[in-house]
Amino acid sequence: MASTTVETREPDSEDPVVELRNASVTYDDGNSYVLDHVSMDVHRHEVIGVIGESGSGKSMLAESMLDSIPDPGVLRGQVRYNPSEGEPIDVLDLTTEELRQLRWEEISMVFQGAMSSFNPTMRVGKHFEETLSAHDADIDEGLAFARELLQDLYLEPDRVLNSYPHELSGGMQQRALIALSLVLEPELLVMDEPTAALDLLMQRSILRLLRELKEKYDLTMVFITHDLPLIAALADRLAIMYAFHPVEIGRTEEIVQNAAHPYTRALLNSTPNLDAPIEEMVPIPGSQPAPINVPDGCAYHPRCPLADEQCRSSKPDYVSVSDRHTSACYHWDDARDEIALNYSENLGDAARSGGDE
Amino acid sequence: MRYYAERVARSVLTVWAAVTLTFGILRLMPGGPLVQLRGQLSRRNMSPEEIENQIAVYRERLNLVDAPIHEQYIAYLSNLLQGDFGQSLKEGEPVLQLIGEALPWTVFVMTVATILIFAIAIVWGALTAYKEGSTFDKVSSVAGVLLGSIPFYVFAFILLLFLAYQNKFFPASGRMTPLTDVELTVGFIIDVLHHAALPIASVVVVQAGLQMLSMRGNSIQVLGEDYVRVARLRGLSDRRISTRYVARNAILPMYTGFLTLIGFNIGNSVILEQVFTYRGIGYVMFDALEVQDYSVLMGVFLVFTIVLVVAVLIADLTYSWVDPRVKSGDASEAY
Amino acid sequence: MQVKHTDSDTDGEEFVFETQTSTVETSRSERLRDFYEEFIYKPGLVALDDSRTLIGGVILFVFILIALIGTRVYPAPVTNQVERSLKPFETMNAPLGSNPSGTDLLAQVIHATPSMLVLVTAGAVFSTFIAVFTGTVAGYKGGRTDRVITTISDIAMSIPGLPLVMVLAVTIKPENPAVVGILLTINYWSGLGRSIRSQVLTLREESYVEASRTMGVSTRRILTKDVIPNLMPYILVNFAFAARYCIFAGVGLYYLGVLPADLANWGLQLDSAYNDYSALVGSGSEYLVIVPMIPIALLSLSLVLLAQGLDRIFNPRVRTRLAGESESIEEDDDDVVHTGGV
């Protein structure tokens, strides 16, 4: 029996929990896109890391899974949620009440800045109670589960539940918030920069705890971050966001060792790592486009060393690079030769070879 | 504990400063108060002897003694500590008795008024914040500003004109119908409320608008907080969010203001009570101003200070009960 | 932007004197231009756009005109200058009517304006100045200076203002409106001073102030060049509120007869109308009370509107939008905020 459980925990690419199809978020009466026709699946029992600079639309991606885009943004396209049992649900077609139930019971979310996610004048325990009662769950059972979760997160349940938020440290608040988001046993946990406000040590330890939680409770997680090395240690797959849509999606090892998009490679080279001396860390010149003036063609072309006429005029489609690895680049193959990764020994100086894919 | 001690010490210091001020003002007046009073008496065709006798009485009532200034100061302080605020120059009644008779009326009017102000401001402000940008919101903001730019005594005249003189809905003056028995009957209470209605209304209408604007600002700020958003995602009912989340956190910053406003309004009762001939402590002060009754004047001023100091002290000491973020150890300022 | 001047001296001794003066000069004219941009041009644009500021400004301007010109053209109020108890708009001799002593009400209103403006300005300037001084010094110096100033302002704050002024007015009997204004705000500054202090405490940590300090620039210079300009918007808004307080309290005290006043005084006008002529009792002379109420309400309304308008004017987001500066960029910022990130 044990072995079968282990097997079901493996991410299953044939069984997506959430399917996004052409999901777009617009402001200004549809003129500026902050999420641009994203089609992407979240597989059951996987951890998918969504990586991007600030302003790349990665938070919008997270919010769209709960249909919780802040006003006056408008979400269009299709967001389909597949429960483990039962019919698929079109999230955007739900009534207000159905949506209220979906959130937190099926898909729940952890925001950055746990400090501001708790009501400052209410004890932490009360947050758990009111959440349980708002979803007609059994309070006693729910609280017992909350204690278990808190314990799993190495917190003292009694102390935390009886404290006001300000009485807990940032790391404790963040862990308490994670417990709060799991108290209704959701299928999917979406986390938006959950560790951004914490120090490095606390970030690592929270990540370790998340891995333990995932194992124990069979979780599926979407983890939004700007910190590639942090998430690489946890995620099964990575999605790299640039200019409001993912430019490359693939298994973590595949992306880290064999990235097939110039932006991903530049991003990898701009990240501090042990292999590369600090002088070899290369910041990416230029900056990310704003939603109202996204360049024509490939949005990355003004910053891309490989850009040519085609890149400037038409937008590249996703190309299947290898098994479950796609990249939205005409020159994905050249990119691997052109842009050496500063932590990998086998990619030396490469000659320019030109040509289309 | 240190916090409480500090706050109490500060209050005592304030009262002491006010006492020293009244002492100083009386002694530092050009020639002292007696010279001024002597001037008034000499205009009344009194013989020099009568004047001297009257001056001696005044000296007694003002607690003035012939002694070096520091001894006078000590005597003044110890008199006050024993509850001896001197006697009224006019009638010779103990100042404290005059005040004790009048103060409860003012406290009643101003406490009721301030409670109403905040009750109105909280509901009104929260509604405008929820409907931010709507016509209701815009009209309310304009109304709040317009009402706030009228001095309450000007509004009192308007109320008097329309509700007391042109239409005799409310009495124009007095605390109760003359010659009624002071006893706790329904009739008496209604009579008292009937008389207090216009004074209360003129303070409430003018101040509620401004308080509404600050409640509106607080609520809009709280509505933008992450925890309200997260609460919505957690599926809490709108009712719970608006009371336990928005209202609670928006009202908190107004708590201290509420208690201090009672204190300030009592201090500002002089003009209001003069307009309505309402014999509260403000009216006592007005009477004293008219005839330059220094002992009553200083006594009332001290009582006003003490009332405000106590209000601020209560606000400081109880704030940690209403806001869990403030532990008595690391308290924030009252203002 | 105010940082530049403090750097200008650092280039050291090897430079000749002329170089230094020239840098100072350019930076001064630059600063003048900045000042014009920051405090006159852009606020002006917003003011014209914002109806509140516009209305408030126009009303105040009319009062100033009345004070400067009206008092010269219109005769001063005396008793028996016109027929007694004229109703408003009855004759052109006394457009707003006259009181039972034959004093022209309009003359009273007009000739009360200059001293009221002086009173209001004196009070607002005095209290704002003291508040800025104590607030910045306490907040910036910290330590013992801070403790002493804070204790004093705590005490000042806990003494009720109006009764204090009454007690002082009875003993001092001030006649000069400027003195009255100062007297009225004798402890009004404490609250404003306290909030300026806490703002200075925040500013103190800003890096450019830190930079000035490490470069050994004197405290006075840092306060006047770096700290106070940053607080200017806040100070101006509170200046308007202090002015409004002066009207409320000033007219109130004149009404009570606490302050010596002549015929040209709105408070005295109210007092005699209500208490001497029983104008509200219903003899058709209500206008005696209503006439002085109008300038009181208008002047204080104009100050409230200006205070609210100033708040908007110096709010950089509003200003940027209206001054048409890179509108698109501002909208991008909005979206970045929504999309989150670090």
Coordinates of C-alpha atoms in Angstrom, one line a residue, chain A:
Chain A
M1 CA 0.0 0.0 0.0
A2 CA 2.7 2.4 1.0
S3 CA 4.4 2.1 -2.4
T4 CA 1.2 3.0 -4.2
T5 CA 0.8 6.1 -2.1
V6 CA 4.2 7.1 -3.1
E7 CA 3.4 6.6 -6.7
T8 CA 0.3 8.7 -6.6
R9 CA 2.3 11.5 -5.1
E10 CA 4.4 11.7 -8.2
P11 CA 3.3 14.6 -10.4
D12 CA 1.0 13.4 -13.1
S13 CA 1.1 15.4 -16.3
E14 CA -2.0 13.7 -17.5
D15 CA -4.0 14.9 -14.6
P16 CA -4.0 18.7 -14.3
V17 CA -5.5 20.3 -11.3
V18 CA -5.8 23.7 -13.0
E19 CA -5.8 24.3 -16.7
L20 CA -5.4 27.9 -17.9
R21 CA -6.4 28.6 -21.5
N22 CA -5.8 32.0 -23.0
A23 CA -6.1 33.5 -19.6
S24 CA -5.7 37.3 -19.9
V25 CA -6.0 40.1 -17.4
T26 CA -6.6 43.6 -18.7
Y27 CA -6.8 47.1 -17.3
D28 CA -7.9 50.3 -19.0
D29 CA -10.9 48.8 -20.8
G30 CA -8.9 46.0 -22.3
N31 CA -6.0 48.1 -23.6
S32 CA -3.2 47.0 -21.4
Y33 CA -2.5 43.4 -20.6
V34 CA -0.9 42.5 -17.3
L35 CA -1.5 38.8 -18.1
D36 CA -1.3 38.0 -21.7
H37 CA -3.0 34.9 -23.1
V38 CA -1.5 32.4 -20.8
S39 CA -2.2 28.7 -21.4
M40 CA -0.6 26.5 -18.8
D41 CA -1.4 23.4 -16.6
V42 CA -0.7 22.7 -13.0
H43 CA -0.2 19.0 -12.6
R44 CA -1.6 17.2 -9.6
H45 CA 0.9 16.7 -6.8
E46 CA 3.6 18.8 -8.4
V47 CA 5.3 22.0 -7.2
I48 CA 5.5 24.4 -10.0
G49 CA 7.7 27.5 -9.5
V50 CA 6.7 30.6 -11.4
I51 CA 9.7 32.9 -11.7
G52 CA 9.8 36.5 -12.9
E53 CA 11.0 39.9 -12.2
S54 CA 8.6 42.3 -10.5
G55 CA 6.1 43.5 -13.0
S56 CA 6.2 40.4 -15.1
G57 CA 2.7 39.4 -14.3
K58 CA 3.5 36.5 -12.1
S59 CA 1.2 37.7 -9.3
M60 CA -1.6 38.0 -11.8
L61 CA -1.0 34.4 -12.8
A62 CA -1.5 33.4 -9.2
E63 CA -4.6 35.5 -8.7
S64 CA -6.2 34.3 -11.8
M65 CA -6.4 30.7 -10.5
L66 CA -8.7 32.0 -7.7
D67 CA -10.4 34.5 -10.0
S68 CA -9.3 37.2 -7.5
I69 CA -7.8 39.9 -9.7
P70 CA -7.9 43.2 -7.8
D71 CA -10.3 45.8 -9.3
P72 CA -10.5 47.2 -11.9
G73 CA -8.6 44.3 -13.6
V74 CA -10.7 42.0 -15.9
L75 CA -9.8 38.3 -16.2
R76 CA -10.8 36.6 -19.5
G77 CA -10.1 33.2 -21.0
Q78 CA -10.7 29.9 -19.3
V79 CA -9.6 28.7 -15.9
R80 CA -10.6 25.1 -15.3
Y81 CA -10.3 23.4 -12.0
N82 CA -10.4 19.6 -11.9
P83 CA -11.2 18.3 -8.4
S84 CA -9.8 14.9 -7.6
E85 CA -13.3 13.5 -7.6
G86 CA -16.1 15.0 -9.6
E87 CA -16.7 17.1 -12.6
P88 CA -14.3 19.8 -13.8
I89 CA -15.3 23.3 -12.8
D90 CA -15.0 26.4 -14.9
V91 CA -13.9 28.9 -12.3
L92 CA -14.9 32.0 -14.3
D93 CA -18.5 30.7 -14.6
L94 CA -19.0 30.2 -10.9
T95 CA -21.6 32.2 -8.9
T96 CA -20.3 34.4 -6.1
E97 CA -21.3 31.8 -3.6
E98 CA -19.7 28.9 -5.5
L99 CA -16.5 30.9 -5.9
R100 CA -16.5 31.7 -2.2
Q101 CA -16.7 28.0 -1.5
L102 CA -14.0 27.1 -4.1
R103 CA -11.6 29.5 -2.5
W104 CA -9.8 28.1 0.5
E105 CA -11.7 24.8 0.4
E106 CA -10.3 23.8 -3.0
I107 CA -7.7 26.4 -3.9
S108 CA -6.2 28.6 -1.3
M109 CA -3.5 31.2 -1.3
V110 CA -0.7 32.6 0.8
F111 CA 0.3 36.1 0.2
Q112 CA 3.6 37.8 0.6
G113 CA 3.8 39.8 3.7
A114 CA 2.1 37.6 6.3
M115 CA 2.3 40.5 8.7
S116 CA -0.4 42.3 6.8
S117 CA -2.5 39.2 6.1
F118 CA -3.7 38.9 9.7
N119 CA -6.2 41.3 11.3
P120 CA -4.0 43.1 13.8
T121 CA -6.7 43.3 16.4
M122 CA -7.7 39.6 16.4
R123 CA -6.0 36.6 17.9
V124 CA -4.5 34.2 15.4
G125 CA -6.7 31.4 16.6
K126 CA -9.8 33.4 15.9
H127 CA -8.7 33.6 12.2
F128 CA -8.8 29.8 12.1
E129 CA -12.2 29.6 13.8
E130 CA -13.9 32.1 11.6
T131 CA -12.5 30.5 8.5
L132 CA -13.8 27.1 9.5
S133 CA -17.2 28.4 10.4
A134 CA -17.4 30.5 7.2
H135 CA -17.1 27.2 5.3
D136 CA -19.4 25.2 7.6
A137 CA -16.6 23.0 8.7
D138 CA -16.5 21.3 12.1
I139 CA -14.7 23.8 14.4
D140 CA -13.3 21.3 16.9
E141 CA -12.0 19.0 14.2
G142 CA -10.7 21.9 12.2
L143 CA -8.9 23.3 15.1
A144 CA -7.4 19.9 15.9
F145 CA -6.1 19.8 12.4
A146 CA -4.8 23.4 12.7
R147 CA -2.8 22.3 15.7
E148 CA -1.4 19.4 13.8
L149 CA -0.4 21.7 10.9
L150 CA 1.2 24.2 13.3
Q151 CA 3.1 21.5 14.9
D152 CA 4.3 20.2 11.5
L153 CA 5.5 23.7 11.0
Y154 CA 7.5 23.6 14.2
L155 CA 5.2 26.0 16.1
E156 CA 3.7 25.7 19.5
P157 CA 0.0 25.5 18.7
D158 CA -1.3 26.9 22.0
R159 CA 1.0 29.8 22.0
V160 CA 0.4 30.8 18.3
L161 CA -3.4 30.4 18.5
N162 CA -3.6 32.6 21.6
S163 CA -1.3 35.3 20.3
Y164 CA -2.1 38.5 18.5
P165 CA -0.3 38.7 15.1
H166 CA 2.2 41.3 16.3
E167 CA 3.3 39.1 19.1
L168 CA 4.8 36.6 16.6
S169 CA 7.9 37.0 14.6
G170 CA 7.8 37.4 10.8
G171 CA 8.8 33.8 10.2
M172 CA 6.2 32.6 12.7
Q173 CA 3.5 34.7 11.1
Q174 CA 4.3 33.3 7.7
R175 CA 4.2 29.7 9.0
A176 CA 0.9 30.4 10.8
L177 CA -0.5 31.9 7.6
I178 CA 0.5 28.7 5.7
A179 CA -1.3 26.6 8.3
L180 CA -4.3 28.9 7.9
S181 CA -4.3 28.4 4.2
L182 CA -4.2 24.6 4.6
V183 CA -6.8 24.3 7.4
L184 CA -9.6 23.4 4.9
E185 CA -7.4 20.8 3.2
P186 CA -7.4 22.4 -0.2
E187 CA -6.2 20.6 -3.4
L188 CA -4.0 23.4 -4.5
L189 CA -2.0 25.9 -2.6
V190 CA -1.0 29.1 -4.5
M191 CA 1.8 31.0 -2.8
D192 CA 2.7 34.5 -4.0
E193 CA 6.3 35.4 -2.8
P194 CA 5.6 33.8 0.5
T195 CA 9.1 34.3 1.8
A196 CA 10.0 37.7 0.3
A197 CA 9.9 39.6 3.5
L198 CA 12.0 37.0 5.5
D199 CA 15.7 36.7 6.0
L200 CA 17.6 34.1 4.1
L201 CA 17.8 31.5 6.8
M202 CA 14.1 31.7 7.5
Q203 CA 13.4 31.4 3.7
R204 CA 15.4 28.2 3.5
S205 CA 13.7 26.7 6.6
I206 CA 10.2 27.6 5.4
L207 CA 11.0 25.9 2.1
R208 CA 12.2 22.8 3.9
L209 CA 8.9 22.8 5.9
L210 CA 6.9 23.2 2.7
R211 CA 8.6 20.2 1.2
E212 CA 7.7 18.2 4.3
L213 CA 4.1 19.4 4.2
K214 CA 3.8 18.5 0.6
E215 CA 5.0 15.0 1.2
K216 CA 2.7 14.6 4.2
Y217 CA -0.5 16.0 2.8
D218 CA -0.2 15.3 -0.9
L219 CA -0.3 18.9 -1.8
T220 CA -0.1 20.6 -5.2
M221 CA 1.6 24.0 -5.1
V222 CA 2.1 27.0 -7.3
F223 CA 5.0 28.9 -5.9
I224 CA 5.5 32.5 -7.3
T225 CA 8.9 34.0 -6.7
H226 CA 11.6 36.1 -8.2
D227 CA 14.2 34.0 -6.5
L228 CA 15.3 31.2 -8.9
P229 CA 17.8 29.4 -6.7
L230 CA 15.4 29.3 -3.8
I231 CA 12.6 27.6 -5.8
A232 CA 14.8 25.4 -7.8
A233 CA 15.4 23.3 -4.7
L234 CA 11.7 22.6 -4.2
A235 CA 10.0 22.8 -7.6
D236 CA 9.3 19.9 -9.9
R237 CA 8.8 22.3 -12.8
L238 CA 9.6 25.9 -13.5
A239 CA 7.7 28.5 -15.5
I240 CA 9.7 31.6 -16.5
M241 CA 7.5 34.7 -16.8
Y242 CA 8.5 37.6 -19.1
A243 CA 6.3 40.5 -20.1
F244 CA 3.0 38.9 -18.8
H245 CA 3.3 35.4 -20.0
P246 CA 5.5 32.4 -19.5
V247 CA 8.4 32.2 -22.0
E248 CA 9.7 28.8 -21.0
I249 CA 8.2 26.0 -19.0
G250 CA 10.0 22.7 -18.2
R251 CA 11.3 20.4 -15.5
T252 CA 13.5 22.1 -13.1
E253 CA 16.7 20.2 -13.9
E254 CA 16.0 20.7 -17.6
I255 CA 15.6 24.4 -17.1
V256 CA 18.6 24.9 -14.9
Q257 CA 21.0 22.8 -17.0
N258 CA 19.5 23.2 -20.4
A259 CA 17.5 26.3 -20.6
A260 CA 16.2 27.0 -24.1
H261 CA 15.2 30.7 -23.9
P262 CA 17.7 33.6 -24.0
Y263 CA 15.8 35.3 -21.1
T264 CA 16.0 32.2 -18.9
R265 CA 19.7 31.8 -19.6
A266 CA 20.4 35.5 -18.9
L267 CA 18.3 35.2 -15.7
L268 CA 20.3 32.1 -14.7
N269 CA 23.5 34.0 -15.3
S270 CA 22.4 37.0 -13.3
T271 CA 21.8 34.9 -10.2
P272 CA 24.4 34.5 -7.6
N273 CA 25.7 30.9 -7.3
L274 CA 28.6 29.1 -5.8
D275 CA 30.2 28.1 -9.1
A276 CA 30.5 31.5 -10.6
P277 CA 32.7 34.2 -9.1
I278 CA 30.9 37.4 -8.5
E279 CA 32.5 39.1 -11.5
E280 CA 30.8 36.6 -13.8
M281 CA 27.3 37.5 -12.6
V282 CA 25.8 39.4 -15.4
P283 CA 22.9 41.7 -14.9
I284 CA 20.4 41.7 -17.8
P285 CA 20.7 45.1 -19.5
G286 CA 17.5 47.1 -20.1
S287 CA 14.3 46.6 -18.3
Q288 CA 11.1 44.7 -18.5
P289 CA 8.4 46.4 -20.7
A290 CA 5.4 48.1 -19.1
P291 CA 2.0 46.7 -20.0
I292 CA 1.0 49.6 -22.3
N293 CA 4.1 49.4 -24.5
V294 CA 5.0 45.8 -24.9
P295 CA 7.2 45.5 -28.0
D296 CA 5.8 43.9 -31.1
G297 CA 7.0 40.4 -32.0
C298 CA 8.9 38.7 -29.2
A299 CA 8.6 41.0 -26.1
Y300 CA 12.1 40.2 -25.2
H301 CA 13.7 41.2 -28.5
P302 CA 15.0 44.7 -27.4
R303 CA 17.1 43.0 -24.7
C304 CA 18.0 39.8 -26.6
P305 CA 21.4 39.4 -28.2
L306 CA 20.0 36.9 -30.7
A307 CA 17.1 39.1 -31.9
D308 CA 16.6 39.4 -35.7
E309 CA 13.9 40.7 -38.0
Q310 CA 11.6 37.8 -37.4
C311 CA 11.8 38.3 -33.6
R312 CA 10.9 42.0 -34.1
S313 CA 7.9 41.3 -36.3
S314 CA 6.1 38.2 -35.2
K315 CA 5.5 36.7 -31.9
P316 CA 7.1 33.2 -31.4
D317 CA 4.9 30.3 -30.5
Y318 CA 5.8 27.7 -28.0
V319 CA 8.2 25.1 -29.3
S320 CA 8.5 21.7 -27.8
V321 CA 12.2 21.5 -27.0
S322 CA 12.3 18.1 -25.4
D323 CA 9.9 16.0 -23.3
R324 CA 7.6 18.4 -21.4
H325 CA 9.9 21.4 -22.0
T326 CA 8.6 24.2 -24.1
S327 CA 10.1 27.6 -25.1
A328 CA 8.7 30.6 -26.9
C329 CA 11.8 31.4 -28.9
Y330 CA 12.7 31.2 -32.6
H331 CA 16.4 30.7 -31.6
W332 CA 16.1 28.4 -28.6
D333 CA 18.7 26.1 -30.1
D334 CA 21.2 28.9 -30.7
A335 CA 20.5 30.4 -27.3
R336 CA 22.0 27.3 -25.8
D337 CA 25.2 27.8 -27.8
E338 CA 25.3 31.6 -27.8
I339 CA 24.6 32.3 -24.1
A340 CA 26.9 30.3 -21.9
L341 CA 25.8 29.6 -18.4
N342 CA 28.4 30.8 -16.0
Y343 CA 28.1 27.8 -13.7
S344 CA 28.4 25.0 -16.2
E345 CA 31.8 23.8 -17.5
N346 CA 30.7 22.1 -20.7
L347 CA 29.4 25.2 -22.3
G348 CA 32.4 27.1 -23.5
D349 CA 32.7 29.9 -26.1
A350 CA 30.4 29.1 -28.9
A351 CA 30.6 30.3 -32.4
R352 CA 27.7 32.0 -33.9
S353 CA 26.0 29.6 -36.2
G354 CA 22.9 31.4 -37.3
G355 CA 19.9 29.9 -39.0
D356 CA 16.3 29.3 -38.0
E357 CA 15.1 26.5 -36.0

